[in-house]
mmCIF file of C-alpha atoms in Angstrom:
data_model
loop_
_atom_site.group_PDB
_atom_site.id
_atom_site.type_symbol
_atom_site.label_atom_id
_atom_site.label_comp_id
_atom_site.label_asym_id
_atom_site.label_seq_id
_atom_site.Cartn_x
_atom_site.Cartn_y
_atom_site.Cartn_z
ATOM 1 C CA MET A 129 0.000 0.000 0.000
ATOM 2 C CA LYS A 130 1.228 3.519 -0.754
ATOM 3 C CA PRO A 131 2.365 5.539 2.296
ATOM 4 C CA TYR A 132 -0.313 8.217 1.822
ATOM 5 C CA LEU A 133 -3.164 5.724 1.691
ATOM 6 C CA PHE A 134 -1.989 3.843 4.778
ATOM 7 C CA ILE A 135 -1.261 6.936 6.838
ATOM 8 C CA PHE A 136 -4.542 8.621 5.957
ATOM 9 C CA SER A 137 -6.662 5.537 6.669
ATOM 10 C CA LEU A 138 -4.813 4.929 9.942
ATOM 11 C CA ILE A 139 -5.168 8.447 11.266
ATOM 12 C CA THR A 140 -8.783 9.000 10.182
ATOM 13 C CA GLY A 141 -9.691 5.624 11.647
ATOM 14 C CA VAL A 142 -8.334 6.517 15.078
ATOM 15 C CA VAL A 143 -8.482 10.254 15.698
ATOM 16 C CA PHE A 144 -11.047 12.366 13.858
ATOM 17 C CA GLY A 145 -10.113 15.961 13.073
ATOM 18 C CA GLN A 146 -6.613 15.597 14.505
ATOM 19 C CA GLU A 147 -3.289 14.663 12.989
ATOM 20 C CA ILE A 148 -1.411 12.830 15.724
ATOM 21 C CA ILE A 149 1.631 10.803 14.715
ATOM 22 C CA SER A 150 4.033 9.107 17.101
ATOM 23 C CA PRO A 151 7.614 10.447 16.847
ATOM 24 C CA ASN A 152 8.696 6.821 16.404
ATOM 25 C CA PHE A 153 6.286 6.257 13.532
ATOM 26 C CA SER A 154 7.820 4.443 10.550
ATOM 27 C CA ILE A 155 6.396 2.872 7.417
ATOM 28 C CA LYS A 156 7.963 1.123 4.466
ATOM 29 C CA THR A 157 7.844 3.023 1.182
ATOM 30 C CA SER A 158 6.538 1.694 -2.127
ATOM 31 C CA PRO A 159 8.077 1.806 -5.600
ATOM 32 C CA PHE A 160 7.196 4.796 -7.770
ATOM 33 C CA GLU A 161 6.575 3.680 -11.333
ATOM 34 C CA ILE A 162 5.044 5.789 -14.078
ATOM 35 C CA SER A 163 4.499 5.649 -17.807
ATOM 36 C CA LYS A 164 5.375 9.024 -19.335
ATOM 37 C CA GLN A 165 3.195 9.810 -22.329
ATOM 38 C CA LYS A 166 3.358 13.318 -23.803
ATOM 39 C CA ILE A 167 4.024 16.921 -22.801
ATOM 40 C CA SER A 168 0.998 19.113 -22.193
ATOM 41 C CA SER A 169 0.239 22.083 -24.427
ATOM 42 C CA TYR A 170 -2.671 23.238 -22.254
ATOM 43 C CA ASN A 171 -3.286 22.972 -18.510
ATOM 44 C CA ILE A 172 -6.807 23.860 -17.418
ATOM 45 C CA TYR A 173 -7.675 24.195 -13.736
ATOM 46 C CA TYR A 174 -11.250 23.399 -12.710
ATOM 47 C CA LYS A 175 -13.149 24.027 -9.503
ATOM 48 C CA VAL A 176 -15.070 20.787 -8.990
ATOM 49 C CA ASN A 177 -18.112 20.520 -6.730
ATOM 50 C CA PHE A 178 -19.745 17.191 -5.981
ATOM 51 C CA LEU A 179 -22.124 15.600 -3.476
ATOM 52 C CA ASP A 180 -20.314 13.053 -1.341
ATOM 53 C CA ASN A 181 -23.360 11.665 0.454
ATOM 54 C CA ALA A 182 -26.841 11.513 -1.094
ATOM 55 C CA LEU A 183 -28.364 11.566 2.408
ATOM 56 C CA SER A 184 -26.793 14.910 3.323
ATOM 57 C CA LEU A 185 -26.899 18.102 1.268
ATOM 58 C CA ASN A 186 -24.161 19.421 3.569
ATOM 59 C CA SER A 187 -21.726 16.843 2.174
ATOM 60 C CA LYS A 188 -20.926 18.996 -0.879
ATOM 61 C CA ARG A 189 -17.181 18.932 -1.567
ATOM 62 C CA GLU A 190 -15.107 21.483 -3.467
ATOM 63 C CA VAL A 191 -11.742 20.619 -4.933
ATOM 64 C CA LEU A 192 -9.272 21.921 -7.504
ATOM 65 C CA CYS A 193 -8.579 19.572 -10.411
ATOM 66 C CA ILE A 194 -6.336 19.899 -13.436
ATOM 67 C CA LEU A 195 -6.782 18.824 -17.049
ATOM 68 C CA GLU A 196 -3.461 18.352 -18.855
ATOM 69 C CA ILE A 197 -3.856 18.187 -22.640
ATOM 70 C CA GLY A 198 -1.210 16.941 -25.052
ATOM 71 C CA ASP A 199 -1.207 15.504 -28.560
ATOM 72 C CA LYS A 200 -4.010 12.868 -28.551
ATOM 73 C CA VAL A 201 -3.477 12.442 -24.806
ATOM 74 C CA SER A 202 -5.006 14.070 -21.732
ATOM 75 C CA LYS A 203 -5.264 13.519 -17.998
ATOM 76 C CA PHE A 204 -7.833 14.833 -15.512
ATOM 77 C CA PHE A 205 -7.144 14.494 -11.781
ATOM 78 C CA ASP A 206 -7.064 16.177 -8.378
ATOM 79 C CA TYR A 207 -4.367 18.853 -8.221
ATOM 80 C CA ASN A 208 -3.294 17.521 -4.818
ATOM 81 C CA GLN A 209 -2.705 14.109 -6.366
ATOM 82 C CA MET A 210 0.152 15.671 -8.304
ATOM 83 C CA LYS A 211 1.660 16.749 -4.964
ATOM 84 C CA ILE A 212 1.203 13.245 -3.532
ATOM 85 C CA ASP A 213 2.887 11.742 -6.597
ATOM 86 C CA SER A 214 5.781 14.144 -6.102
ATOM 87 C CA LEU A 215 6.173 12.968 -2.487
ATOM 88 C CA ASP A 216 5.938 9.323 -3.559
ATOM 89 C CA GLU A 217 8.676 9.882 -6.129
ATOM 90 C CA LYS A 218 10.868 11.765 -3.654
ATOM 91 C CA TYR A 219 10.692 9.109 -0.934
ATOM 92 C CA SER A 220 10.549 5.976 -3.101
ATOM 93 C CA SER A 221 14.356 5.711 -2.976
ATOM 94 C CA GLN A 222 14.209 5.414 0.835
ATOM 95 C CA ASN A 223 13.387 2.185 2.639
ATOM 96 C CA THR A 224 11.091 3.902 5.138
ATOM 97 C CA ILE A 225 9.647 7.286 6.042
ATOM 98 C CA GLY A 226 9.028 8.700 9.505
ATOM 99 C CA ALA A 227 6.691 11.094 11.299
ATOM 100 C CA LYS A 228 7.981 14.230 9.543
ATOM 101 C CA GLU A 229 7.387 12.805 6.074
ATOM 102 C CA ALA A 230 4.025 11.358 7.126
ATOM 103 C CA GLY A 231 2.985 14.834 8.210
ATOM 104 C CA LEU A 232 3.611 16.132 4.690
ATOM 105 C CA TYR A 233 1.268 13.487 3.281
ATOM 106 C CA LEU A 234 -1.451 14.339 5.789
ATOM 107 C CA LYS A 235 -1.334 18.012 4.810
ATOM 108 C CA THR A 236 -2.168 17.086 1.221
ATOM 109 C CA ARG A 237 -5.596 15.509 1.106
ATOM 110 C CA VAL A 238 -7.011 14.178 -2.161
ATOM 111 C CA LEU A 239 -10.810 14.503 -2.367
ATOM 112 C CA TRP A 240 -11.345 13.718 -6.065
ATOM 113 C CA ASN A 241 -9.798 10.268 -6.333
ATOM 114 C CA ASN A 242 -10.628 9.537 -9.965
ATOM 115 C CA VAL A 243 -7.790 9.816 -12.478
ATOM 116 C CA VAL A 244 -9.117 9.880 -16.052
ATOM 117 C CA PHE A 245 -6.490 9.295 -18.726
ATOM 118 C CA LYS A 246 -7.499 9.627 -22.389
ATOM 119 C CA LYS A 247 -5.353 8.344 -25.219
ATOM 120 C CA ASP A 248 -6.548 8.144 -28.817
ATOM 121 C CA ASP A 249 -9.990 6.482 -28.593
ATOM 122 C CA SER A 250 -9.622 4.854 -25.169
ATOM 123 C CA ILE A 251 -9.819 5.908 -21.535
ATOM 124 C CA THR A 252 -8.079 4.538 -18.466
ATOM 125 C CA VAL A 253 -9.721 5.268 -15.121
ATOM 126 C CA GLN A 254 -7.975 4.818 -11.779
ATOM 127 C CA ASP A 255 -9.415 5.278 -8.299
ATOM 128 C CA ARG A 256 -7.745 4.927 -4.925
ATOM 129 C CA PHE A 257 -9.419 2.777 -2.312
ATOM 130 C CA ARG A 258 -7.142 0.726 -0.052
ATOM 131 C CA TYR A 259 -5.341 -0.157 -3.266
ATOM 132 C CA VAL A 260 -5.447 1.467 -6.682
ATOM 133 C CA TYR A 261 -8.045 -0.037 -9.007
ATOM 134 C CA GLN A 262 -8.046 0.534 -12.754
ATOM 135 C CA TYR A 263 -10.218 -0.221 -15.756
ATOM 136 C CA GLN A 264 -9.976 0.596 -19.450
ATOM 137 C CA ASP A 265 -12.809 1.396 -21.823
ATOM 138 C CA ILE A 266 -13.608 2.995 -25.159
ATOM 139 C CA GLN A 267 -13.877 6.782 -25.011
ATOM 140 C CA PRO A 268 -17.630 7.516 -24.843
ATOM 141 C CA LYS A 269 -19.360 9.295 -27.701
ATOM 142 C CA PHE A 270 -21.489 12.269 -26.723
ATOM 143 C CA ASN A 271 -24.635 13.224 -28.626
ATOM 144 C CA TRP A 272 -24.490 16.938 -27.880
ATOM 145 C CA ALA A 273 -27.412 19.259 -28.633
ATOM 146 C CA LEU A 274 -26.091 22.741 -29.451
ATOM 147 C CA GLU A 275 -28.245 25.555 -28.065
ATOM 148 C CA SER A 276 -28.372 29.335 -28.150
ATOM 149 C CA GLY A 277 -26.807 31.296 -25.344
ATOM 150 C CA VAL A 278 -23.485 32.895 -24.451
ATOM 151 C CA LYS A 279 -21.568 32.854 -21.168
ATOM 152 C CA ASN A 280 -18.249 34.533 -20.397
ATOM 153 C CA ILE A 281 -15.755 32.244 -18.688
ATOM 154 C CA LEU A 282 -12.164 33.388 -18.157
ATOM 155 C CA GLY A 283 -12.662 36.037 -20.838
ATOM 156 C CA TYR A 284 -13.943 33.574 -23.450
ATOM 157 C CA ASN A 285 -17.441 33.901 -24.901
ATOM 158 C CA CYS A 286 -18.635 30.337 -24.504
ATOM 159 C CA LYS A 287 -21.506 28.631 -26.284
ATOM 160 C CA LYS A 288 -24.054 26.285 -24.769
ATOM 161 C CA ALA A 289 -24.670 22.572 -25.299
ATOM 162 C CA LYS A 290 -26.612 19.817 -23.544
ATOM 163 C CA VAL A 291 -26.148 16.066 -23.300
ATOM 164 C CA THR A 292 -27.286 13.012 -21.355
ATOM 165 C CA TYR A 293 -24.509 10.778 -20.055
ATOM 166 C CA LYS A 294 -24.736 7.692 -17.824
ATOM 167 C CA GLY A 295 -28.088 8.647 -16.333
ATOM 168 C CA ARG A 296 -27.540 12.374 -15.796
ATOM 169 C CA ASP A 297 -28.427 15.423 -17.908
ATOM 170 C CA TYR A 298 -25.672 18.005 -18.318
ATOM 171 C CA THR A 299 -25.323 21.559 -19.563
ATOM 172 C CA ALA A 300 -21.906 22.536 -20.889
ATOM 173 C CA TRP A 301 -20.237 25.747 -22.031
ATOM 174 C CA TYR A 302 -17.418 25.554 -24.566
ATOM 175 C CA ALA A 303 -14.971 28.050 -26.075
ATOM 176 C CA ASN A 304 -14.757 28.115 -29.868
ATOM 177 C CA ASP A 305 -11.655 30.285 -29.500
ATOM 178 C CA ILE A 306 -9.834 27.293 -28.008
ATOM 179 C CA PRO A 307 -10.245 24.686 -30.782
ATOM 180 C CA VAL A 308 -9.435 21.702 -28.564
ATOM 181 C CA ASN A 309 -11.717 18.656 -28.458
ATOM 182 C CA ASN A 310 -11.565 17.985 -24.727
ATOM 183 C CA GLY A 311 -12.988 18.814 -21.328
ATOM 184 C CA PRO A 312 -13.079 17.798 -17.654
ATOM 185 C CA TYR A 313 -13.600 14.181 -16.620
ATOM 186 C CA VAL A 314 -14.520 12.159 -19.756
ATOM 187 C CA PHE A 315 -16.362 15.010 -21.493
ATOM 188 C CA GLU A 316 -15.401 16.008 -25.033
ATOM 189 C CA GLY A 317 -16.919 16.137 -28.532
ATOM 190 C CA LEU A 318 -17.646 19.867 -28.913
ATOM 191 C CA PRO A 319 -16.050 22.338 -31.377
ATOM 192 C CA GLY A 320 -14.053 23.939 -28.591
ATOM 193 C CA LEU A 321 -12.642 23.315 -25.130
ATOM 194 C CA ILE A 322 -15.317 22.679 -22.485
ATOM 195 C CA LEU A 323 -14.826 25.241 -19.723
ATOM 196 C CA GLU A 324 -17.904 24.418 -17.671
ATOM 197 C CA VAL A 325 -20.254 21.465 -17.273
ATOM 198 C CA GLU A 326 -22.911 20.794 -14.640
ATOM 199 C CA ASP A 327 -25.684 18.257 -14.195
ATOM 200 C CA THR A 328 -29.247 19.583 -13.992
ATOM 201 C CA ASN A 329 -29.579 18.522 -10.337
ATOM 202 C CA GLN A 330 -26.427 20.477 -9.434
ATOM 203 C CA LYS A 331 -24.784 17.495 -7.793
ATOM 204 C CA TYR A 332 -21.682 17.576 -10.024
ATOM 205 C CA SER A 333 -20.124 20.669 -11.578
ATOM 206 C CA PHE A 334 -16.814 21.557 -13.228
ATOM 207 C CA VAL A 335 -15.904 25.220 -13.775
ATOM 208 C CA ALA A 336 -12.615 26.398 -15.297
ATOM 209 C CA VAL A 337 -10.796 28.882 -13.067
ATOM 210 C CA GLY A 338 -7.454 29.099 -14.854
ATOM 211 C CA ILE A 339 -5.541 28.177 -18.007
ATOM 212 C CA ASN A 340 -1.844 28.119 -18.819
ATOM 213 C CA LYS A 341 0.451 26.597 -21.416
ATOM 214 C CA LYS A 342 3.343 25.665 -19.139
ATOM 215 C CA PRO A 343 4.641 22.286 -20.411
ATOM 216 C CA LYS A 344 3.974 19.426 -17.998
ATOM 217 C CA SER A 345 4.818 15.749 -18.296
ATOM 218 C CA ILE A 346 1.612 13.736 -18.714
ATOM 219 C CA TYR A 347 2.058 10.369 -17.001
ATOM 220 C CA LEU A 348 0.099 7.426 -15.635
ATOM 221 C CA ARG A 349 0.964 5.460 -12.494
ATOM 222 C CA LYS A 350 1.756 1.852 -13.394
ATOM 223 C CA GLU A 351 2.846 0.056 -10.210
ATOM 224 C CA LYS A 352 2.502 -3.725 -10.229
ATOM 225 C CA THR A 353 0.167 -3.441 -7.232
ATOM 226 C CA ILE A 354 -2.535 -1.750 -9.326
ATOM 227 C CA LEU A 355 -5.589 -4.008 -9.540
ATOM 228 C CA ARG A 356 -6.910 -4.118 -13.102
ATOM 229 C CA THR A 357 -10.593 -4.921 -13.415
ATOM 230 C CA THR A 358 -13.791 -4.237 -15.377
ATOM 231 C CA ARG A 359 -15.890 -1.082 -15.160
ATOM 232 C CA GLU A 360 -18.722 -3.010 -13.476
ATOM 233 C CA LYS A 361 -16.485 -4.460 -10.752
ATOM 234 C CA PHE A 362 -14.713 -1.117 -10.389
ATOM 235 C CA ARG A 363 -18.038 0.619 -9.679
ATOM 236 C CA ASN A 364 -19.056 -2.049 -7.162
ATOM 237 C CA VAL A 365 -15.794 -1.651 -5.245
ATOM 238 C CA GLN A 366 -16.133 2.132 -5.411
ATOM 239 C CA LYS A 367 -19.636 2.051 -3.911
ATOM 240 C CA THR A 368 -18.604 -0.355 -1.139
ATOM 241 C CA TYR A 369 -15.585 1.751 -0.227
ATOM 242 C CA LYS A 370 -17.475 5.051 -0.215
ATOM 243 C CA GLU A 371 -20.294 3.702 1.964
ATOM 244 C CA ASN A 372 -18.243 1.468 4.270
ATOM 245 C CA PRO A 373 -14.494 2.141 4.052
ATOM 246 C CA GLY A 374 -13.874 0.085 7.199
ATOM 247 C CA VAL A 375 -14.369 -3.078 5.142
ATOM 248 C CA PHE A 376 -11.074 -2.309 3.378
ATOM 249 C CA HIS A 377 -8.995 -1.786 6.515
ATOM 250 C CA SER A 378 -8.311 -4.824 8.677
ATOM 251 C CA GLY A 379 -6.206 -2.991 11.269
ATOM 252 C CA LYS A 380 -7.684 -2.327 14.726
ATOM 253 C CA ALA A 381 -7.145 0.549 17.149
ATOM 254 C CA TYR A 382 -7.102 0.197 20.950
ATOM 255 C CA ASN A 383 -7.658 2.380 24.002
ATOM 256 C CA ALA A 384 -4.985 2.788 26.693
ATOM 257 C CA ASP A 385 -6.556 -0.057 28.716
ATOM 258 C CA GLY A 386 -6.288 -2.419 25.762
ATOM 259 C CA SER A 387 -9.968 -2.394 24.823
ATOM 260 C CA PRO A 388 -10.768 -1.942 21.121
ATOM 261 C CA ILE A 389 -11.893 1.483 19.913
ATOM 262 C CA ILE A 390 -15.359 1.235 18.374
ATOM 263 C CA ILE A 391 -15.737 3.466 15.338
ATOM 264 C CA LYS A 392 -19.330 4.338 14.466
ATOM 265 C CA SER A 393 -19.785 4.501 10.716
ATOM 266 C CA GLU A 394 -21.535 7.560 9.320
ATOM 267 C CA ASN A 395 -24.796 6.833 7.503
ATOM 268 C CA ILE A 396 -23.659 7.251 3.901
ATOM 269 C CA GLN A 397 -25.365 6.691 0.587
ATOM 270 C CA TYR A 398 -22.838 7.121 -2.199
ATOM 271 C CA GLU A 399 -23.899 9.492 -4.982
ATOM 272 C CA PRO A 400 -21.997 8.248 -8.074
ATOM 273 C CA MET A 401 -21.505 10.584 -10.983
ATOM 274 C CA GLU A 402 -22.314 7.760 -13.389
ATOM 275 C CA ILE A 403 -25.697 6.335 -12.381
ATOM 276 C CA GLU A 404 -25.796 3.772 -15.187
#
């Protein structure tokens, strides 16, 4: 298991809202293996809002994600994941890390765990539960309906389009002045870069908040520990983990008197972006 995943699950499973690490804490590091693809020509930063728990409207999360676009390749993921990858690479040459390094991981929380990698006509999706799961699929085709309307986003006069995808209806705004067939998550297929997309129930939204052309290496994690599976099994594991993460962690925590700490699970109903 990667250091970040172990540390985060350990701490959140024992002390809520606090980051307490023993000075003698030590954990073995994991290999850092990536497959470098292309260099990005565009980097688009999106503010992503999503509902984490269908039973609570107060569970709305907000996170910064990045879309790196290269020649026939793109990657959409949590901006903090890039920081975690940097830490993994830095410490992978060490046998272990201690409390100081663990603290750096805990300061960098990843809320949007999906990594969506597009290459040619295929997509690779990774998500981080106790281990990293991955599936591959054909890039979906979107039957967009172009509509009238103009919206200014980051100085671009964007046009409107609507589509239904995996059980949800979406409204998107795209910039003709950026002739790039791409967008956040798996979205694409419009005559310009998609700068905003939101479902009609306002449970998932992606809004561009910045663009630059600073070249970045587009890569995909490829450790041997990654569990490759089908989309159906991937979604089943995702739902189980979101609603009952304790199933994935066999470790137990104890009070000072040796009695086990009982963790009460929050009543959660996972709200997947893809309903179908």
